[in-house]
GROMACS .gro file of C-alpha atoms in nm:
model
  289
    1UNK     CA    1  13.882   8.531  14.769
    2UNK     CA    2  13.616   8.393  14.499
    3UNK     CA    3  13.502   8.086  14.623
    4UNK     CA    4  13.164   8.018  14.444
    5UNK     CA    5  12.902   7.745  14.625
    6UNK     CA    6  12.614   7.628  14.413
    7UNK     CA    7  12.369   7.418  14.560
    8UNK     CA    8  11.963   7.252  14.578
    9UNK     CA    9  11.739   7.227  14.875
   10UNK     CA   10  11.575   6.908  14.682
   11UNK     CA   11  11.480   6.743  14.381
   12UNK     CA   12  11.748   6.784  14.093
   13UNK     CA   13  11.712   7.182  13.985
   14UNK     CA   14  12.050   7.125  13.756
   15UNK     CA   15  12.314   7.249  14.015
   16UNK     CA   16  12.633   7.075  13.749
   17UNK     CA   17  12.496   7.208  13.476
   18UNK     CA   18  12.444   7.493  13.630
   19UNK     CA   19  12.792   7.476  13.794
   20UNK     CA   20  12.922   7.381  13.412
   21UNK     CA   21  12.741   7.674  13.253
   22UNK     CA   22  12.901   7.982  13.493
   23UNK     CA   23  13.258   7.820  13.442
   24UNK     CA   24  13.207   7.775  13.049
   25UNK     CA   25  13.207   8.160  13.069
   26UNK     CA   26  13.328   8.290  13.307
   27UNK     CA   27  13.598   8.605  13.326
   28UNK     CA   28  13.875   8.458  13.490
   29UNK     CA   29  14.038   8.119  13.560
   30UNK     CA   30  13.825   7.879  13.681
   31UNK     CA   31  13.807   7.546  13.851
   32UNK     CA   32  13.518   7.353  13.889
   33UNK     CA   33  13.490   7.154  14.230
   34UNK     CA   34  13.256   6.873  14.262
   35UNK     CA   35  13.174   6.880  14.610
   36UNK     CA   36  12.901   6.709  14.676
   37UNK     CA   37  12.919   6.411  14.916
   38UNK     CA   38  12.670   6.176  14.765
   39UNK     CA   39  12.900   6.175  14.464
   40UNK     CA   40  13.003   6.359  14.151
   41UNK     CA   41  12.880   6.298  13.773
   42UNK     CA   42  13.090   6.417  13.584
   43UNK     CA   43  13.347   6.145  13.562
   44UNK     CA   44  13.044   5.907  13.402
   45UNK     CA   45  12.931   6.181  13.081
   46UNK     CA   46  13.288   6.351  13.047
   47UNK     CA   47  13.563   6.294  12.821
   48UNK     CA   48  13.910   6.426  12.925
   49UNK     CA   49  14.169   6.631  12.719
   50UNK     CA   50  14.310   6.349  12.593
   51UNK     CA   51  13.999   6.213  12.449
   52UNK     CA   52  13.941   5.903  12.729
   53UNK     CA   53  13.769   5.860  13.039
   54UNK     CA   54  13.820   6.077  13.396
   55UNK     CA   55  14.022   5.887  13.603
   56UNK     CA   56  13.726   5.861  13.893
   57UNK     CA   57  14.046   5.807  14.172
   58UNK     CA   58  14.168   6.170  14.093
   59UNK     CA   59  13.980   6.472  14.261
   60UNK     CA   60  13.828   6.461  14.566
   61UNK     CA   61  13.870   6.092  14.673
   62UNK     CA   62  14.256   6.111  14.616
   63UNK     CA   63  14.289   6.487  14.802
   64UNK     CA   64  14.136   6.351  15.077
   65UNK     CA   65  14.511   6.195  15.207
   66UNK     CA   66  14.711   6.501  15.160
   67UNK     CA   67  14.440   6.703  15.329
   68UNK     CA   68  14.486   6.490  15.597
   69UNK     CA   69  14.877   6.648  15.634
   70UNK     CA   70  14.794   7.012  15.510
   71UNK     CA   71  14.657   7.169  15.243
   72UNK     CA   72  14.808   7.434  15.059
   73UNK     CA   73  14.614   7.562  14.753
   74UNK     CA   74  14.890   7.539  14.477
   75UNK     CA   75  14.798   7.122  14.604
   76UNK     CA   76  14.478   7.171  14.448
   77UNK     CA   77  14.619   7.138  14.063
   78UNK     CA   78  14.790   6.814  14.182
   79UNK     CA   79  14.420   6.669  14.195
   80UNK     CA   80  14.301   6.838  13.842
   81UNK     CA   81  14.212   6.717  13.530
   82UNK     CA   82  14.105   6.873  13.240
   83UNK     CA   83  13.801   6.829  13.066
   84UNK     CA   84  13.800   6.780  12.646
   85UNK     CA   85  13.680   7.156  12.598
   86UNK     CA   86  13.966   7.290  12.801
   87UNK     CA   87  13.731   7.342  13.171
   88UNK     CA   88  13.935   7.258  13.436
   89UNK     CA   89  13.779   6.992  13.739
   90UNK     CA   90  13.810   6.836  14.053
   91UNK     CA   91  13.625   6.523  14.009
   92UNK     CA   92  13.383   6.427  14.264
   93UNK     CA   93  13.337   6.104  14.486
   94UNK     CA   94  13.212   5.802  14.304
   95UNK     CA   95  12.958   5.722  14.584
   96UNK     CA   96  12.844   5.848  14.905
   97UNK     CA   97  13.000   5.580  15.120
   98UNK     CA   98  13.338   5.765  15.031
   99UNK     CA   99  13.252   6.079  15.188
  100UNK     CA  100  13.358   5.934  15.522
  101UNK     CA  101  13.744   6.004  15.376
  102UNK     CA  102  13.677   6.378  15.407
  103UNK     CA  103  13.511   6.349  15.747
  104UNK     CA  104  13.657   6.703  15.947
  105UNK     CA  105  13.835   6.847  15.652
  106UNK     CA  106  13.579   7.026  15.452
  107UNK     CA  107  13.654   7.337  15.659
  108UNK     CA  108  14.047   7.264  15.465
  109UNK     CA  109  13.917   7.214  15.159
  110UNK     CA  110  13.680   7.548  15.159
  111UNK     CA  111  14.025   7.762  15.307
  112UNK     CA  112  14.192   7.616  14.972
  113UNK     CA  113  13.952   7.649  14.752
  114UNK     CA  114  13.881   8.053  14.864
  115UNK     CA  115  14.268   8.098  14.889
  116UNK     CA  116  14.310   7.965  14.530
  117UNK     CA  117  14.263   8.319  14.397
  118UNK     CA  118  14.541   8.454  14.580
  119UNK     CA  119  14.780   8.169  14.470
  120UNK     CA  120  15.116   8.368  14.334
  121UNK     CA  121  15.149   8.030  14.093
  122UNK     CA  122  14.855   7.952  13.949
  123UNK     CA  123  14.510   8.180  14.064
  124UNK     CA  124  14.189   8.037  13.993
  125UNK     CA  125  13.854   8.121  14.114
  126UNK     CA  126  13.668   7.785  14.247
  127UNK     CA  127  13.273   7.715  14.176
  128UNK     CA  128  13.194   7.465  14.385
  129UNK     CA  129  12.920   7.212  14.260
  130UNK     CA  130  12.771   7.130  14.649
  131UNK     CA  131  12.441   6.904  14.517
  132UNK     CA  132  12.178   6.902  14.729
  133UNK     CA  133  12.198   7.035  15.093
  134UNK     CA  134  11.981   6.933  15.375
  135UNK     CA  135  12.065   6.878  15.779
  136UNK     CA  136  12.371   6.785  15.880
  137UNK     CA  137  12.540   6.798  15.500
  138UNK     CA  138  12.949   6.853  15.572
  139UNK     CA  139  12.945   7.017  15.254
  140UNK     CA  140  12.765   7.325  15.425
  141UNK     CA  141  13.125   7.364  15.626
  142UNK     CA  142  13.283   7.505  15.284
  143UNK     CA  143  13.006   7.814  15.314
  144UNK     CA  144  13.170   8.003  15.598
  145UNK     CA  145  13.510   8.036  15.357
  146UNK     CA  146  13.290   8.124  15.037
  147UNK     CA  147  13.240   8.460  14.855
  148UNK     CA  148  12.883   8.386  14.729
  149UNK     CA  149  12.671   8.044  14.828
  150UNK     CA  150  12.410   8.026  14.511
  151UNK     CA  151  12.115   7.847  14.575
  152UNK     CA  152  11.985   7.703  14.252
  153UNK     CA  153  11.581   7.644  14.226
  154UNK     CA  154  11.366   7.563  13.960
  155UNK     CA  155  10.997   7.827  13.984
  156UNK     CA  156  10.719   7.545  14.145
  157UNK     CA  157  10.543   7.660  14.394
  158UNK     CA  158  10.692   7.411  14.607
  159UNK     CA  159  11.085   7.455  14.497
  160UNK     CA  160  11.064   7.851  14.528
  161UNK     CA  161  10.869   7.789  14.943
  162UNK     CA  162  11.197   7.508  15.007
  163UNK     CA  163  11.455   7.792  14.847
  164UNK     CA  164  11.323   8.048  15.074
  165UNK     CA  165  11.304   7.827  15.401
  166UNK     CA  166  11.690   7.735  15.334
  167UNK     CA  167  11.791   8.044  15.259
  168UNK     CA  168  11.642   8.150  15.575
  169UNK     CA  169  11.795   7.854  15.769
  170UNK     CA  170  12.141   7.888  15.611
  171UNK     CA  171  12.160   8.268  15.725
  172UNK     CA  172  12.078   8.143  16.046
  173UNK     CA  173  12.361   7.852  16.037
  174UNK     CA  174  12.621   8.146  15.865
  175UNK     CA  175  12.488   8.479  16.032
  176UNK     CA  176  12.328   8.465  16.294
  177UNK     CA  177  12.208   8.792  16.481
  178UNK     CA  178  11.907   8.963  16.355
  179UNK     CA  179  11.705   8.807  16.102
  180UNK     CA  180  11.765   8.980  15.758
  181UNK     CA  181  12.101   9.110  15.856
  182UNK     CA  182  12.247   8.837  15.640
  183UNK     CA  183  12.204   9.051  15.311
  184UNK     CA  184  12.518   9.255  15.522
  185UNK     CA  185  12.741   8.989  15.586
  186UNK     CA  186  12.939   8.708  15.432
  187UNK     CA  187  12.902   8.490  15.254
  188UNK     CA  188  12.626   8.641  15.035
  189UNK     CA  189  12.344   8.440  15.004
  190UNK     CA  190  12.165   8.400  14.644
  191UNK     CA  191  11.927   8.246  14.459
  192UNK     CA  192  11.993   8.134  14.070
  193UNK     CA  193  11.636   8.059  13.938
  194UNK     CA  194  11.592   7.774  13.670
  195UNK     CA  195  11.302   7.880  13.438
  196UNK     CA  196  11.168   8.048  13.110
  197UNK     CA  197  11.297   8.370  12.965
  198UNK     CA  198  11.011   8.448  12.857
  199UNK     CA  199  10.882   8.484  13.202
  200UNK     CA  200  11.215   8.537  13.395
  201UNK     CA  201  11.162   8.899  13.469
  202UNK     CA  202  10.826   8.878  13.619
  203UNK     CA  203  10.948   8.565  13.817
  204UNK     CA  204  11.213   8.735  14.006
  205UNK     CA  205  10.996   9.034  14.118
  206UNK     CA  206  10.796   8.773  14.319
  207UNK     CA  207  11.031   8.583  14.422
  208UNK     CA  208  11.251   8.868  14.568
  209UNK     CA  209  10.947   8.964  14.739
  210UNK     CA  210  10.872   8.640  14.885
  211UNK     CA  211  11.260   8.625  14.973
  212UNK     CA  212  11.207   8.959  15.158
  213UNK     CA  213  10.916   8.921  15.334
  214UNK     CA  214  11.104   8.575  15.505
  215UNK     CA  215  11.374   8.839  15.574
  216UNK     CA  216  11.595   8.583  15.471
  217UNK     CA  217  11.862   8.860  15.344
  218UNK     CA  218  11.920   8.686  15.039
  219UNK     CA  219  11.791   8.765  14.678
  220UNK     CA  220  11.780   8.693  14.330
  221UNK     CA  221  12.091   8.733  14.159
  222UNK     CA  222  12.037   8.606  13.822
  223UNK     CA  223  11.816   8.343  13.586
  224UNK     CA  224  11.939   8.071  13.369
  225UNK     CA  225  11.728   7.944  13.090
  226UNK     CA  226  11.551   7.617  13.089
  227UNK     CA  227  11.734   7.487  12.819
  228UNK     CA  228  11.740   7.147  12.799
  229UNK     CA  229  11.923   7.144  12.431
  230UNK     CA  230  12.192   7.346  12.519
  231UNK     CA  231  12.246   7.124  12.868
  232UNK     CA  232  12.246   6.863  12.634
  233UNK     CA  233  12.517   7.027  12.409
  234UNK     CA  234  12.746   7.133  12.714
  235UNK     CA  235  12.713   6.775  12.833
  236UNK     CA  236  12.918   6.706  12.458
  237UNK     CA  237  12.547   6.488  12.405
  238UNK     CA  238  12.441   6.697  12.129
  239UNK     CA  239  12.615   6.926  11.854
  240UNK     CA  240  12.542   7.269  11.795
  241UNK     CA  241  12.677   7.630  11.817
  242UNK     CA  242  12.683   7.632  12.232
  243UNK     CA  243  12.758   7.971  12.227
  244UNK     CA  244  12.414   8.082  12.053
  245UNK     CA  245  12.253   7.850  12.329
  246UNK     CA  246  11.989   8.010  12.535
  247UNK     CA  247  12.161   7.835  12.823
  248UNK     CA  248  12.498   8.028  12.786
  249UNK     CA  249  12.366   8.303  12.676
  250UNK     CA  250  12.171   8.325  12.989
  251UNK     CA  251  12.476   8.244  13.183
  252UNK     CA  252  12.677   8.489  13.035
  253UNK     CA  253  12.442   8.742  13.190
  254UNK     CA  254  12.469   8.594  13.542
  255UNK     CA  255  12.827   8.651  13.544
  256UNK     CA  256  12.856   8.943  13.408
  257UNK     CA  257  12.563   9.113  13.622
  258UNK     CA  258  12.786   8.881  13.957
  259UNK     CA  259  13.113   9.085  13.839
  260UNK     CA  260  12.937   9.436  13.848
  261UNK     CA  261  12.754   9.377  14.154
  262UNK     CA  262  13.061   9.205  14.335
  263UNK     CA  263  13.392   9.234  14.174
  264UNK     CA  264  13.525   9.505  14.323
  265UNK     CA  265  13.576   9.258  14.607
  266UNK     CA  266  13.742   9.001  14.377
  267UNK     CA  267  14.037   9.222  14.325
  268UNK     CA  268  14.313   8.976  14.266
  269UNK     CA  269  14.383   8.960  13.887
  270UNK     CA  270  14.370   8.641  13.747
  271UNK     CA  271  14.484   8.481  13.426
  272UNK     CA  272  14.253   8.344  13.160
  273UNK     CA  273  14.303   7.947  13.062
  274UNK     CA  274  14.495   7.874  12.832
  275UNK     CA  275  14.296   7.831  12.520
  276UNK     CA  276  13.970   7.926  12.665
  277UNK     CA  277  13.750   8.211  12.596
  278UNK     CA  278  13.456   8.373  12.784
  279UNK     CA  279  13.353   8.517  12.423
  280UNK     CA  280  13.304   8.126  12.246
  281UNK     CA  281  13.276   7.866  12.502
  282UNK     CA  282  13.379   7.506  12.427
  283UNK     CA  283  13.071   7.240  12.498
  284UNK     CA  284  13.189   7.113  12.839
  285UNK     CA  285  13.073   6.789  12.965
  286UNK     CA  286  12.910   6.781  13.277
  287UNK     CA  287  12.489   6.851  13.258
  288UNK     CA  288  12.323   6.837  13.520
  289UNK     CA  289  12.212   6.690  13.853
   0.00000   0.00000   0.00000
């Protein structure tokens, strides 16, 4: 199972682009979900393989009626398309009204997505771009089936206080039981900070700290640079050597340090893409939220 939920508190921290970034490089097959229900972006900044626009009724909106009669996870491809630099998506909902289509089957859709890996067809991991969750969000029913739920934050004083109150909450919602036991159970709970290099290090001292004296159980499990060039260049908006981007560089290091600290529970081999590499990523379209 590798099932990968990114997702905000508030405010727009750059969950797609951060969603975008991990997939650009990441080890194994990937598909990139856009699961948020007040709509996807990526359809409206992203050319498709064959040069045109994403057709917006393919993805989410047009899974939502075989859902309704099963969902096996080979069915997820049927709803795929790919993007121009070869990154594989399942194109969000054009607005939020549309959500009601998928009312009770986000607990099918997160079964799928975390059963994709063990598909004997086609295995895939799934990262999961959630947007912003708050309340009652359905999207929160996809944790429960996820390997890791990342909780994206930009380093205000005010983001980094919300980020620790929903990690907090969400361990409650997922856990339960003793507070701080959730850094025991699954899904893991983790925080991807938005912010300087230059001051990355320092930043998530304190901020594990803060995380730990909440005992929220969750931590800091990696830092992706402020970069707004390179999300401009992974967004195909600007040209340049993506792969020399402090933006993929930094993501680079997220996955790698995600695969040493929890691979060994990814076991299922995977295949690459076809025509992809984790070693010179293509700009993908698709910055951020």
């Amino acid at each position: 199972m590798a099932l990968i939920a990114l997702a905000a508190d508030k405010g727009s921290p750059g969950v797609t682009t951060a969603a975008v970034a991990l997939a650009a490089v990441w080890p194994r097959r990937v598909l990139v979900a856009e699961t948020d229900p007040a709509g996807g972006d990526l359809v409206y900044r992203s050319a498709a393989a064959h040069g045109g626009p994403l057709n917006p009724n393919t993805g989410m909106l047009s899974i939502a009626a075989t859902a309704r009669r099963g969902l096996v996870p080979d069915q997820l491809w049927d709803h795929v398309q790919p993007l121009s630099g070869g990154l594989e998506v399942l194109v969000g909902l054009g607005v939020a009204e549309q959500a009601a289509g998928l009312a009770g089957l986000w607990p099918t859709l997160g079964r799928a997505f975390s059963q994709l890996a063990d598909s004997p067809h086609a295995p895939a991991d799934v990262i999961a771009d959630c947007g912003r969750v708050s309340g009652d969000t359905p999207a929160v029913e996809l944790f429960p089936q996820a390997a890791l739920v990342l909780l994206v934050s930009r380093t205000e004083p005010e983001s980094l206080a919300r980020v620790r109150d929903r990690a907090a909450a969400l361990a409650a919602k997922l856990h339960g039981g003793s507070r701080g036991a959730a850094s025991l159970a699954t899904p893991l709970i983790g925080v991807l900070l938005i912010t300087d290099p230059s001051t990355s290090a320092k930043l998530v001292h304190q901020v594990n700290d803060m995380l730990m004296a909440a005992q929220t159980g969750a931590r800091v499990v990696g830092t992706l640079a402020d970069d707004p060039a390179g999300a401009d260049q992974l967004a195909g908006r600007k040209r340049g050597r993506l792969d020399k981007s402090l933006l993929i560089r930094s993501a680079r290091k997220v996955t790698v340090d995600l695969y040493q600290q929890y691979g060994a529970a990814w076991t299922n081999p995977v295949a690459q893409q076809p025509g992809r590499t984790t070693q010179q990523p293509q700009p993908q379209p698709g910055a951020g939220r």
